[in-house]
Coordinates of C-alpha atoms and ligand atoms in Angstrom, one line a residue:
X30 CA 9.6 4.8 90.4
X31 CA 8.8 6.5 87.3
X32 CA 12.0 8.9 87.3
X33 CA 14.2 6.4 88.0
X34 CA 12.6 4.1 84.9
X35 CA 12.8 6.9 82.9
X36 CA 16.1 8.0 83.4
X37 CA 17.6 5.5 80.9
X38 CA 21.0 6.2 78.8
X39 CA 23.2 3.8 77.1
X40 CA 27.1 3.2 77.8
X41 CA 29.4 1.2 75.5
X42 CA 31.3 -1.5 77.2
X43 CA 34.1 -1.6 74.9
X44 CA 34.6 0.3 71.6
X45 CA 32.3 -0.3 69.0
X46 CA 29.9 -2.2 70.9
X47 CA 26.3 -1.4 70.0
X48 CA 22.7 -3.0 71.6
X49 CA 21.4 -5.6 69.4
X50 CA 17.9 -5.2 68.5
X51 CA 17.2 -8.3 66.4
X52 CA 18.7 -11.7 66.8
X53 CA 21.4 -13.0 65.7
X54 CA 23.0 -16.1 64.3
X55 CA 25.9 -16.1 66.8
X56 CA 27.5 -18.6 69.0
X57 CA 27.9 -17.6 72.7
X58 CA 31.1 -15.9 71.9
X59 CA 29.0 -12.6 70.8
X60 CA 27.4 -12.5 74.0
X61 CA 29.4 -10.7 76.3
X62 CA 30.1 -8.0 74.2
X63 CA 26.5 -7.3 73.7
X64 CA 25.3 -5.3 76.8
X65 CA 23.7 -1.9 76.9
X66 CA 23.6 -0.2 80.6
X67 CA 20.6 1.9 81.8
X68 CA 20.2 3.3 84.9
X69 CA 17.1 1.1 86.9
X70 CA 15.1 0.6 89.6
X71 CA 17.7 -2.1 91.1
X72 CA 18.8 -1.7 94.4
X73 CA 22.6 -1.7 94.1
X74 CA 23.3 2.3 95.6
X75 CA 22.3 0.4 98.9
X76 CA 23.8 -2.8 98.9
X77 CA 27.6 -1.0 98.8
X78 CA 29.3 -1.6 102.1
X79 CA 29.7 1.7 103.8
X80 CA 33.0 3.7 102.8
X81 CA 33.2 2.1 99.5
X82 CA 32.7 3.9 96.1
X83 CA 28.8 3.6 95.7
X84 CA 27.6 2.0 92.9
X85 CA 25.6 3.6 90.2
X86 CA 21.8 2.4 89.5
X87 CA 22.7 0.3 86.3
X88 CA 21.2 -3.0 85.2
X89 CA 22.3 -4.9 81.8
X90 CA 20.0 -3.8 79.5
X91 CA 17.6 -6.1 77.3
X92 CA 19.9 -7.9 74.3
X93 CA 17.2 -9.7 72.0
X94 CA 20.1 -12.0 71.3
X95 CA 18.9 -15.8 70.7
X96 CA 22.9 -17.7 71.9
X97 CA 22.0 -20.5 69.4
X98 CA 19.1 -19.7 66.6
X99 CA 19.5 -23.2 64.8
X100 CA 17.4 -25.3 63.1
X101 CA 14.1 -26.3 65.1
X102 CA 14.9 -29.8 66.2
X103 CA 12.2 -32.6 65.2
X104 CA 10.8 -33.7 68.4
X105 CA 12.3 -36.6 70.6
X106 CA 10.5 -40.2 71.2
X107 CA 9.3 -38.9 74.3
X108 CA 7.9 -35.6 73.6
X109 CA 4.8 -35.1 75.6
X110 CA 2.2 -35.1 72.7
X111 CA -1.2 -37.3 72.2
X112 CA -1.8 -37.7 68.6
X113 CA -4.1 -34.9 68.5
X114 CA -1.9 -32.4 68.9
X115 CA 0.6 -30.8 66.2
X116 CA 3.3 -32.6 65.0
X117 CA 6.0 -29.4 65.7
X118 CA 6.9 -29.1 69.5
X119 CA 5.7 -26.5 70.9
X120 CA 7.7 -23.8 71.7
X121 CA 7.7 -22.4 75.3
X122 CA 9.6 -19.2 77.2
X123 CA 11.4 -19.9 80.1
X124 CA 11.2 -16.5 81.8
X125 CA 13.5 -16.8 84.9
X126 CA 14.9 -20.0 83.1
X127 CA 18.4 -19.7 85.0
X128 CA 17.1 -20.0 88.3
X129 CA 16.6 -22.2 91.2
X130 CA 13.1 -24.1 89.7
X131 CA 13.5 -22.6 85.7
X132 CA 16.9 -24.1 85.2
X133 CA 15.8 -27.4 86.2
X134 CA 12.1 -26.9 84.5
X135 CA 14.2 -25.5 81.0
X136 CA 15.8 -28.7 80.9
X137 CA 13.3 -30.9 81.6
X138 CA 10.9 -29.5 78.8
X139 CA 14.0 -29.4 76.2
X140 CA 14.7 -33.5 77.1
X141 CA 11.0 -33.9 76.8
X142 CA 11.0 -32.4 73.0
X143 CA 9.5 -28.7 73.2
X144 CA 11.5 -26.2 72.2
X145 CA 12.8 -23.8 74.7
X146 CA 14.3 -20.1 75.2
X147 CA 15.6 -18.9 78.7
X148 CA 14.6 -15.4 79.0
X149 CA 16.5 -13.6 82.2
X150 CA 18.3 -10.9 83.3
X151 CA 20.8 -13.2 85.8
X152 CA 19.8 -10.7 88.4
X153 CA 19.9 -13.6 90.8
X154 CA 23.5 -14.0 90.3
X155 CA 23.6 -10.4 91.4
X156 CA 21.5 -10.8 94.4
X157 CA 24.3 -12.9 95.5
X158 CA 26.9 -10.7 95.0
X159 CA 25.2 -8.0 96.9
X160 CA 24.5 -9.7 99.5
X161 CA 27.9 -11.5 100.3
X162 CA 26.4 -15.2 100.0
X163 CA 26.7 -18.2 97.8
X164 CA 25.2 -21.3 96.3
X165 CA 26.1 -24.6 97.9
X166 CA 26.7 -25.9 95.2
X167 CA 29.2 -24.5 92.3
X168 CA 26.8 -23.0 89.2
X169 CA 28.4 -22.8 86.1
X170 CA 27.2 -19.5 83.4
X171 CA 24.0 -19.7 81.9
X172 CA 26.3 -19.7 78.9
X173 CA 28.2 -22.6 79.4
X174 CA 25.3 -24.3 80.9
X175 CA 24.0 -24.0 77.9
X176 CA 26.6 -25.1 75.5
X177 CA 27.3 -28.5 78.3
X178 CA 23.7 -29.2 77.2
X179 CA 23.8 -29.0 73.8
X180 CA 26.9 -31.1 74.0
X181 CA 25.7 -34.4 76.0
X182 CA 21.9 -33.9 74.4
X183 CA 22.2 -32.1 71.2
X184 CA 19.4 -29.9 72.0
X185 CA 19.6 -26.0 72.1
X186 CA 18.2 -24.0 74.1
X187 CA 18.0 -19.9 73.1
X188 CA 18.8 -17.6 75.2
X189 CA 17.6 -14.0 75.7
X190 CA 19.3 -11.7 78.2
X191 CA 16.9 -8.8 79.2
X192 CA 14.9 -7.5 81.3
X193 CA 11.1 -8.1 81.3
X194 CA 10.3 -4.9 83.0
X195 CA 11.6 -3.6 79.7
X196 CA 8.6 -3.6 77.2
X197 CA 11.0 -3.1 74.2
X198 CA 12.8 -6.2 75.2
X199 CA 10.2 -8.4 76.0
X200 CA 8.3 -7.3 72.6
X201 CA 11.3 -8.2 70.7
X202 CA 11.9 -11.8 72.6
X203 CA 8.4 -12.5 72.3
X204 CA 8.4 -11.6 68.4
X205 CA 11.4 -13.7 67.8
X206 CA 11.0 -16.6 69.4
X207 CA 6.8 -16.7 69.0
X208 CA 6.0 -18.5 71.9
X209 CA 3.3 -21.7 72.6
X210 CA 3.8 -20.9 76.1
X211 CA 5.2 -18.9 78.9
X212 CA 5.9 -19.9 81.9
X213 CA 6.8 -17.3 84.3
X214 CA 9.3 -17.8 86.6
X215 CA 10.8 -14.5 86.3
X216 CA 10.2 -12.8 89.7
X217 CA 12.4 -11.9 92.8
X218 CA 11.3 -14.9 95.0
X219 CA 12.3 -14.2 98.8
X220 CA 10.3 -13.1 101.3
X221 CA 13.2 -12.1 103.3
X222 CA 15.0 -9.9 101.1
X223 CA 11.2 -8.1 100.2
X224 CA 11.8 -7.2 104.1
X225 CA 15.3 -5.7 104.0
X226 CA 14.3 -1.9 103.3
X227 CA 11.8 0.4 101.9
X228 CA 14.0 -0.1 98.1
X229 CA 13.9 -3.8 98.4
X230 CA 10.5 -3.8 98.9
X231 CA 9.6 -1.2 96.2
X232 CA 12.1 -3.2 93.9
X233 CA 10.4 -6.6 94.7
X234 CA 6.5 -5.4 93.8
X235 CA 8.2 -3.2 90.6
X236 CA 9.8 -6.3 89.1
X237 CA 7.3 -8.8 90.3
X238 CA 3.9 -6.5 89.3
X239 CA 5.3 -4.6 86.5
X240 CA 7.0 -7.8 84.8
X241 CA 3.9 -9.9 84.5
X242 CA 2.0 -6.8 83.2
X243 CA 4.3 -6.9 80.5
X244 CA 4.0 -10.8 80.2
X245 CA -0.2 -9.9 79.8
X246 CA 0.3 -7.3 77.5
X247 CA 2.6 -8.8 75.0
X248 CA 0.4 -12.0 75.2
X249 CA -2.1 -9.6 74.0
X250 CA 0.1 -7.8 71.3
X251 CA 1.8 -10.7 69.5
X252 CA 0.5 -13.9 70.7
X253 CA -2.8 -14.1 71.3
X254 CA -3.1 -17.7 72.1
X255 CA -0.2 -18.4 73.8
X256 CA -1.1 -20.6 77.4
X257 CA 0.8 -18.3 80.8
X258 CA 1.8 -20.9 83.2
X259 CA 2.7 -18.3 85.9
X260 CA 4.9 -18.7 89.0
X261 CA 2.2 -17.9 92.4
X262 CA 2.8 -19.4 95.9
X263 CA 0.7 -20.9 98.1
X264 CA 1.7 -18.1 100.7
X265 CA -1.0 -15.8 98.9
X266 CA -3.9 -17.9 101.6
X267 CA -1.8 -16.9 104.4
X268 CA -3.0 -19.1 107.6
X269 CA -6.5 -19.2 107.3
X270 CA -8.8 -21.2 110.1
X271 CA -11.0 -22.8 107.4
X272 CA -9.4 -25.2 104.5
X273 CA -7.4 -23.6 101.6
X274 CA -9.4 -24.4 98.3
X275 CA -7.9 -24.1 95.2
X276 CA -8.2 -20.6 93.9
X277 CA -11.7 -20.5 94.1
X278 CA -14.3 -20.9 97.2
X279 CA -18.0 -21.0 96.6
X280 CA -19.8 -18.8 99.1
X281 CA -23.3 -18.8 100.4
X282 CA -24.0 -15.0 101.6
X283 CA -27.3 -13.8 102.4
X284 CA -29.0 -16.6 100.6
X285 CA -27.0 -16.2 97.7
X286 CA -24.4 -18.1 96.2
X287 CA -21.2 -17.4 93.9
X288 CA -17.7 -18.7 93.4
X289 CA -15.2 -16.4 93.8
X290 CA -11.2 -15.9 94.7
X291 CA -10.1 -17.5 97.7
X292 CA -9.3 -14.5 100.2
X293 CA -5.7 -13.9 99.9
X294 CA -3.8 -12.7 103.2
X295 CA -0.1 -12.8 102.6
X296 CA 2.6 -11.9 104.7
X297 CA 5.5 -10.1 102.7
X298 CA 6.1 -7.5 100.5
X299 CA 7.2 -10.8 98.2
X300 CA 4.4 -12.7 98.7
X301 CA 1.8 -9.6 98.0
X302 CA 3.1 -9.1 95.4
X303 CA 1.8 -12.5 93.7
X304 CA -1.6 -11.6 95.2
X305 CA -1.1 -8.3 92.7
X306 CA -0.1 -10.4 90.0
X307 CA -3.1 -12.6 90.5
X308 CA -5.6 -10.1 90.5
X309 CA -4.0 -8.8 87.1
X310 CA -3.9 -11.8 85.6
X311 CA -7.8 -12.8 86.8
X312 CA -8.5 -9.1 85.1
X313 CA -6.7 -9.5 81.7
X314 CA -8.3 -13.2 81.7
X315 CA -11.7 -12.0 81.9
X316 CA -11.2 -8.2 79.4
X317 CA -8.9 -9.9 76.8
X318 CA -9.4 -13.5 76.8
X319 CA -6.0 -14.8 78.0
X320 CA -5.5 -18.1 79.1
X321 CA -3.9 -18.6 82.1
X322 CA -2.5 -21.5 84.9
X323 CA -1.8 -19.8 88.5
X324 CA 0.8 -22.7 90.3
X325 CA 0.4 -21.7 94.0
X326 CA 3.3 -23.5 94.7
X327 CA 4.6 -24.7 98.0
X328 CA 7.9 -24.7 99.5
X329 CA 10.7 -26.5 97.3
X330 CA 13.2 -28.5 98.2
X331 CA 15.9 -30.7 96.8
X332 CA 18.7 -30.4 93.9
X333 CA 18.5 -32.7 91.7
X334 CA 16.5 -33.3 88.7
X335 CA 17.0 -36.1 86.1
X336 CA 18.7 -33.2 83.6
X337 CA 20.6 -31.4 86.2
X338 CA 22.8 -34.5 87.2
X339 CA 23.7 -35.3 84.3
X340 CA 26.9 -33.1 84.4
X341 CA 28.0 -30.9 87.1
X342 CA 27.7 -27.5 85.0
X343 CA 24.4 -28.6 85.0
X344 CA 24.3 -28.4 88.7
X345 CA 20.8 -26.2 89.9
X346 CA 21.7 -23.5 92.9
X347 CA 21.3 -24.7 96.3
X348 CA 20.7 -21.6 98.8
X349 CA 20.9 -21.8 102.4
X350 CA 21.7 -18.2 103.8
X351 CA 19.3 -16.7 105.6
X352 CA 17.5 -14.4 102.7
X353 CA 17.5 -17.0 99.5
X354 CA 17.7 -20.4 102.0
X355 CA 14.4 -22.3 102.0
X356 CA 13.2 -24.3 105.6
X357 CA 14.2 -28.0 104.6
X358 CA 16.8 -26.7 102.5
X359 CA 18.1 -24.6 105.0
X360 CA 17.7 -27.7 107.8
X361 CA 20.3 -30.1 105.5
X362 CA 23.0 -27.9 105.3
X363 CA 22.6 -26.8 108.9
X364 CA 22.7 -30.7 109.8
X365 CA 25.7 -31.3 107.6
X366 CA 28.1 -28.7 109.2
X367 CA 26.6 -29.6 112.8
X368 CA 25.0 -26.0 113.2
X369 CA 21.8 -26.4 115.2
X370 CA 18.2 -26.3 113.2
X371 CA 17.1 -23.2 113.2
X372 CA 13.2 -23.3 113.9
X373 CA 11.8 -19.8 113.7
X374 CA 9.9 -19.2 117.1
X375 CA 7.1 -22.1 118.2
X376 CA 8.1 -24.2 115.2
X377 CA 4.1 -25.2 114.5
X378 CA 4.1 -23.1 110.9
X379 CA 2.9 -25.0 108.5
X380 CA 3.1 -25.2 104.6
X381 CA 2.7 -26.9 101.5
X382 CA 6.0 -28.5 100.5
X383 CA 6.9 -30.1 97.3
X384 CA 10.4 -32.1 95.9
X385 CA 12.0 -29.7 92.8
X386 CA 11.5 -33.0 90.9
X387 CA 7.6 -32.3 91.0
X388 CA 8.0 -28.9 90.7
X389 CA 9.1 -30.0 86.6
X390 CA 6.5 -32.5 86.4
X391 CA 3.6 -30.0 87.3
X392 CA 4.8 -27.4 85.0
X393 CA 4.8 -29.5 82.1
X394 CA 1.2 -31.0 83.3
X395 CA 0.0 -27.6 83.3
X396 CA 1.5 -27.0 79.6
X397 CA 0.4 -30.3 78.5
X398 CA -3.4 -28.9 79.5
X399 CA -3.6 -25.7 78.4
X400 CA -6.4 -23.2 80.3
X401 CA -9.0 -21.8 77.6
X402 CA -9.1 -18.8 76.5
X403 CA -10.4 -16.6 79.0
X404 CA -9.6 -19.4 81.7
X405 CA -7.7 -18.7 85.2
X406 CA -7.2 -21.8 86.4
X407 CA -4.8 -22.2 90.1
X408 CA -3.3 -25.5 91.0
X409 CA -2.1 -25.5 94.1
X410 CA 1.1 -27.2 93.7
X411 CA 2.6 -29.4 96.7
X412 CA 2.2 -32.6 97.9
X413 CA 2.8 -32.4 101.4
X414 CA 2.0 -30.3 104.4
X415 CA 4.7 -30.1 107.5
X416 CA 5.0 -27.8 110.2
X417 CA 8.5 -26.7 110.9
X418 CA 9.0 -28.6 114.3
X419 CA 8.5 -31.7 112.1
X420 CA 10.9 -30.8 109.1
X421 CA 13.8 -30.7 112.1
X422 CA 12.5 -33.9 113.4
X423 CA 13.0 -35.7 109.9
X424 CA 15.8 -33.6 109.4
X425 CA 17.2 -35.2 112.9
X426 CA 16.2 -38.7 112.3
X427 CA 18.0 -38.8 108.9
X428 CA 20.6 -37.7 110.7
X429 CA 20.9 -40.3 113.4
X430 CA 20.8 -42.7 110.3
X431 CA 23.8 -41.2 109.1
X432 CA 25.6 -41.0 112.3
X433 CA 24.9 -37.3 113.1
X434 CA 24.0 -35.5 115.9
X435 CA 21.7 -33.1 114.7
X436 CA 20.3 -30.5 117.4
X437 CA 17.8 -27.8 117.4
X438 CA 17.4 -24.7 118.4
X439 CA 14.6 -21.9 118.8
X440 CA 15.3 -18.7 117.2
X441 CA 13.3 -15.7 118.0
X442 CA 10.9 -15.4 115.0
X443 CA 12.6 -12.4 112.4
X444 CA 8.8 -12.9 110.9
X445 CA 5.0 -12.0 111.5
X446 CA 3.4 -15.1 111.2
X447 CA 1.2 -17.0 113.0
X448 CA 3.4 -20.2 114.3
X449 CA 0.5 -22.4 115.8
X450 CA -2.6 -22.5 113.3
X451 CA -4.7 -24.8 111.5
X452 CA -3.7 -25.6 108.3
X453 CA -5.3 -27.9 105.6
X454 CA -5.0 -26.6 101.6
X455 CA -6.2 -28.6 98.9
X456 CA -4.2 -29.8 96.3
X457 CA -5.9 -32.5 94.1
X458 CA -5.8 -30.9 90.6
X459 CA -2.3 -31.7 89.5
X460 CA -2.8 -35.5 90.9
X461 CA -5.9 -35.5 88.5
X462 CA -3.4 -34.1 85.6
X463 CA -1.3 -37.1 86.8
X464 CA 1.2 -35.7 89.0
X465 CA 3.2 -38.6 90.5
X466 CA 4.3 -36.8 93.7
X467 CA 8.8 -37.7 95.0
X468 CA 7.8 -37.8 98.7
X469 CA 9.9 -36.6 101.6
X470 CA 10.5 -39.6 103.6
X471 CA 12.1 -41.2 100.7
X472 CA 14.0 -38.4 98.9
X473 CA 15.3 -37.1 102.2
X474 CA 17.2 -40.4 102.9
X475 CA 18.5 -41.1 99.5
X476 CA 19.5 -37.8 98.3
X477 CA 19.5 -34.9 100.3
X478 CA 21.4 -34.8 103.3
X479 CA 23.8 -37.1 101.5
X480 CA 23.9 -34.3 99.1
X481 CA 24.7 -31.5 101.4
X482 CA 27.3 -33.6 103.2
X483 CA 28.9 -33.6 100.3
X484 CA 29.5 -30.1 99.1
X485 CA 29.8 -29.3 103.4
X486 CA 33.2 -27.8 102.6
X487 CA 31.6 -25.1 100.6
X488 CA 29.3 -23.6 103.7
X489 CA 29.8 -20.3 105.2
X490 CA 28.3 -20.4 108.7
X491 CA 27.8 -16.8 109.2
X492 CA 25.3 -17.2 106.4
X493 CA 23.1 -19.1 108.5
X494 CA 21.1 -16.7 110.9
X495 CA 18.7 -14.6 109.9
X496 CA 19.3 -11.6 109.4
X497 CA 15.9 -9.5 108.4
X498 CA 13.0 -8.8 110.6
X499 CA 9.9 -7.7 109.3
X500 CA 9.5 -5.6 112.2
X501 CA 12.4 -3.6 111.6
X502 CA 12.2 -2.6 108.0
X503 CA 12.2 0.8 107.5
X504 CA 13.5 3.5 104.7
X505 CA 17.2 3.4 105.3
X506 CA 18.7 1.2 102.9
X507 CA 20.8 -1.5 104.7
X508 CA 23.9 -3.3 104.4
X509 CA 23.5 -6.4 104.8
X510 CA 24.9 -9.9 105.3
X511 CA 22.7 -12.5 104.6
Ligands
USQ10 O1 15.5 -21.4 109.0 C1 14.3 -21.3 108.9 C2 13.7 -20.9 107.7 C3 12.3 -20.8 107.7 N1 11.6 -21.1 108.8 C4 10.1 -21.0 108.7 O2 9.7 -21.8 107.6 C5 8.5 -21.3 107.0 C6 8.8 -21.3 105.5 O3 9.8 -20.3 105.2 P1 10.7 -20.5 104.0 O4 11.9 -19.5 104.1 O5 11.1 -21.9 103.7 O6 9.8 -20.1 102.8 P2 9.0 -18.8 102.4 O7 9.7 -17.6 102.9 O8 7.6 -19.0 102.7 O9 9.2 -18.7 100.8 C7 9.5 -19.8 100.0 O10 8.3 -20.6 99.8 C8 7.2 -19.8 99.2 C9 6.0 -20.8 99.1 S1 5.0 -20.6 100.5 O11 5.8 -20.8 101.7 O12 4.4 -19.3 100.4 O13 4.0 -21.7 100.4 C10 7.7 -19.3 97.8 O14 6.6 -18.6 97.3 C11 8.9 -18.5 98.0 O15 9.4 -18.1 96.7 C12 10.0 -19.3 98.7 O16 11.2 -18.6 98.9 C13 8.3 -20.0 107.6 O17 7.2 -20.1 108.5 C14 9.6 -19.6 108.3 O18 9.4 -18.8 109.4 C15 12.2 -21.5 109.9 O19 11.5 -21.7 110.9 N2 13.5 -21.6 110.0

């Protein structure tokens, strides 16, 4: 990887357009003329459909450039602050803040009083693109996403387009903005597209590995006490036979006894490489004293938050193709356009699954209640368990309800994975921090399927299959349709 990092150079997108490298008190409008281009480690040479004009290796380079550098707001009524605490909100980084569970956890923490910067490079957006798929539901720019939400709260958000593999940037960001806390959602998140091809999977444990080193090491450099909530799954346990504890299982061994980290047995290139950026973080923890909360989060599902439905260009992403599309996710849409379910071979995997509505709620719990210094603490973070086979049966039942004939089919399994198993993980320590957990009977009914019916229109069916097998990945970079 090293060449290709190294290879950088700048290009001017229009005449007299330089790289910012400090903020600046501009409105949005600056923005797009702010972008310097380096050649990267990104994948685009082999996402280029074959007999087109390839692409060249470029990324939009890091722009410290804060959209809306105002004055700090005073906190609101219902700021989440016992009277020990400081008065001034705290002030917390977003990194990955315009995706699936960081636009909706942004918003949440700016109603809630803190004050909050996005920090991302919208490579999601471009994940899209190369791949040929779209959100369910229409997503507005993280510009005017922005903008709609200072409008109906008058709360601003900053923004900070950049690349966190890029030290320089993230130094800058982290110096400007002089985070309380960072919570890390900046990582490429599917399993699936970690499969694709040898660049892919390079790509995924470069950005994923390499970006929360960086995280670490400007904690270290500039803020020294500043809390890393950080983004982990609960697919670093794998399938175990025993119960899955949380982070942490006490061992007797030859008559003697320790506590130590959980064995970690994923099964991706994705999901390994959170098992790397645990055992970084668990090092830096212990050398420098960095305080640190691991979320081993589940699968997430739903759309809306409290914040995101409050105007549609607020509207959070909904995928449902076969690389981004999450199980239950995946099952409503499929349900709405009358495709058949499509349960991965036996249909008895089971996992952790949690509502995006608790998704915000633990991440501010775990901000709330800072780790100590030197601390790695791991929530596990879901509130239910379901095998696959039951997620269609829900799915199918809801379904009735509505009038729907919902059927289900079994798809030879694209993964490895063990599809009957024992499964039993613990997950008591956000309920302690007083998680009040959406569960899926309920929301299902209410809100889900009702909200995929509605935006049915917008479903391309050829997005639906899967299209990756972890078998078959091998060097060649691939084409492909999601
Ligand atoms: O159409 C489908 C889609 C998935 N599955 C099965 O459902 C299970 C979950 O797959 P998924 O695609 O919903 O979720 P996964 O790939 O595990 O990844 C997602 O959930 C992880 C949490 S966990 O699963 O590791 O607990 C997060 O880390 C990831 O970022 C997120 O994309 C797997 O056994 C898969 O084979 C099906 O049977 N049919």
């Amino acid at each position: 990887m090293a060449h290709l990092l190294s290879t950088s150079y700048s290009i001017k997108l229009s005449s007299g357009c330089k790289r910012y490298s400090k903020p600046l008190n501009q409105g949005l409008e600056a923005f797009p003329t702010s972008f310097t281009l380096q050649a990267s480690k990104y994948p685009f040479r082999s996402l280029v459909s074959q007999g087109q004009k390839p692409l060249r290796n470029y990324t939009v380079r890091a722009t410290t450039l804060p959209i809306s550098k105002e004055a700090p707001l005073q906190p609101s009524s219902d700021t989440h602050q016992t009277s020990n605490e400081p008065s001034k909100p705290q002030r917390v980084m977003v990194i990955g803040g315009d995706g699936y569970c960081g636009w909706a956890t942004a918003l949440h923490l700016s109603k809630r009083g803190y004050e909050v910067a996005i920090v991302d490079s919208l490579i999601r957006r471009l994940f899209d693109h190369q791949l040929g798929v779209d959100s369910l539901t229409p997503i507005s720019s993280i510009q005017n996403r922005l903008h709609r939400w200072k409008s109906l709260t008058g709360k601003s958000i900053e923004l900070y387009i950049g690349d966190i593999c890029d030290f320089e940037f993230l130094s800058e960001t982290f110096q400007s903005f002089e985070p309380d806390t960072v919570v890390h959602f900046g990582e490429q998140r599917s399993a699936p597209y970690s499969m694709i091809d040898r660049s892919r999977a390079v790509f995924t444990q470069n950005n994923n590995v390499i970006g929360t080193l960086n995280v670490l090491f400007a904690i270290k450099e500039f803020r020294e006490q500043c809390h890393l909530v950080k983004l982990g799954t609960m697919g670093e346990y794998g399938t175990p036979n025993i119960d899955i504890e949380e982070g942490y299982i006490t061992i007797t061994h030859n008559g003697r006894t320790d506590t130590l980290p959980y064995p970690k047995q994923a099964s991706s290139f994705y999901h390994l490489s959170k098992v790397h950026d645990s055992n970084n973080i668990a090092f830096t923890c212990k050398a420098w004293g960095i305080r640190a909360t691991d979320l081993n989060q589940g699968v997430v599902y739903g759309v809306r938050t409290d914040e995101t439905e409050m105007h549609e260009e607020l509207c959070n992403r909904f995928d449902y193709d076969g690389v981004f599309g999450t199980a239950l996710n995946r099952f409503c849409v499929q349900a709405a356009v009358g495709h058949p379910l499509t349960v991965y071979g036996k249909g008895g995997q089971t996992r952790g699954y949690l509502d995006i509505r608790d998704t915000v709620q633990c991440v501010e719990l775990a901000i709330a209640n800072p780790a100590q210094p030197g601390e790695l603490r791991v929530f596990n973070q879901f509130t239910e368990q379901f095998s696959v086979n039951e997620l269609a049966t829900l799915v199918t039942k809801a379904g009735e309800k509505l009038g729907i004939n919902v059927q289900t089919i079994s798809v030879p399994n694209p993964r490895v994975e063990e599809e009957e198993h024992y499964y039993n993980a613990k997950h008591t320590k956000l309920v302690e921090l007083g998680l009040e957990p959406h569960l899926l009977s309920d929301s299902l009914q209410d809100s889900l399927l009702n909200f995929t019916i509605k935006y049915k229109d917008r479903v391309d069916t050829k997005q639906i299959m899967p299209s990756v097998s972890w078998r078959k990945i091998g060097v060649k970079p691939r084409t492909i349709r999601a």
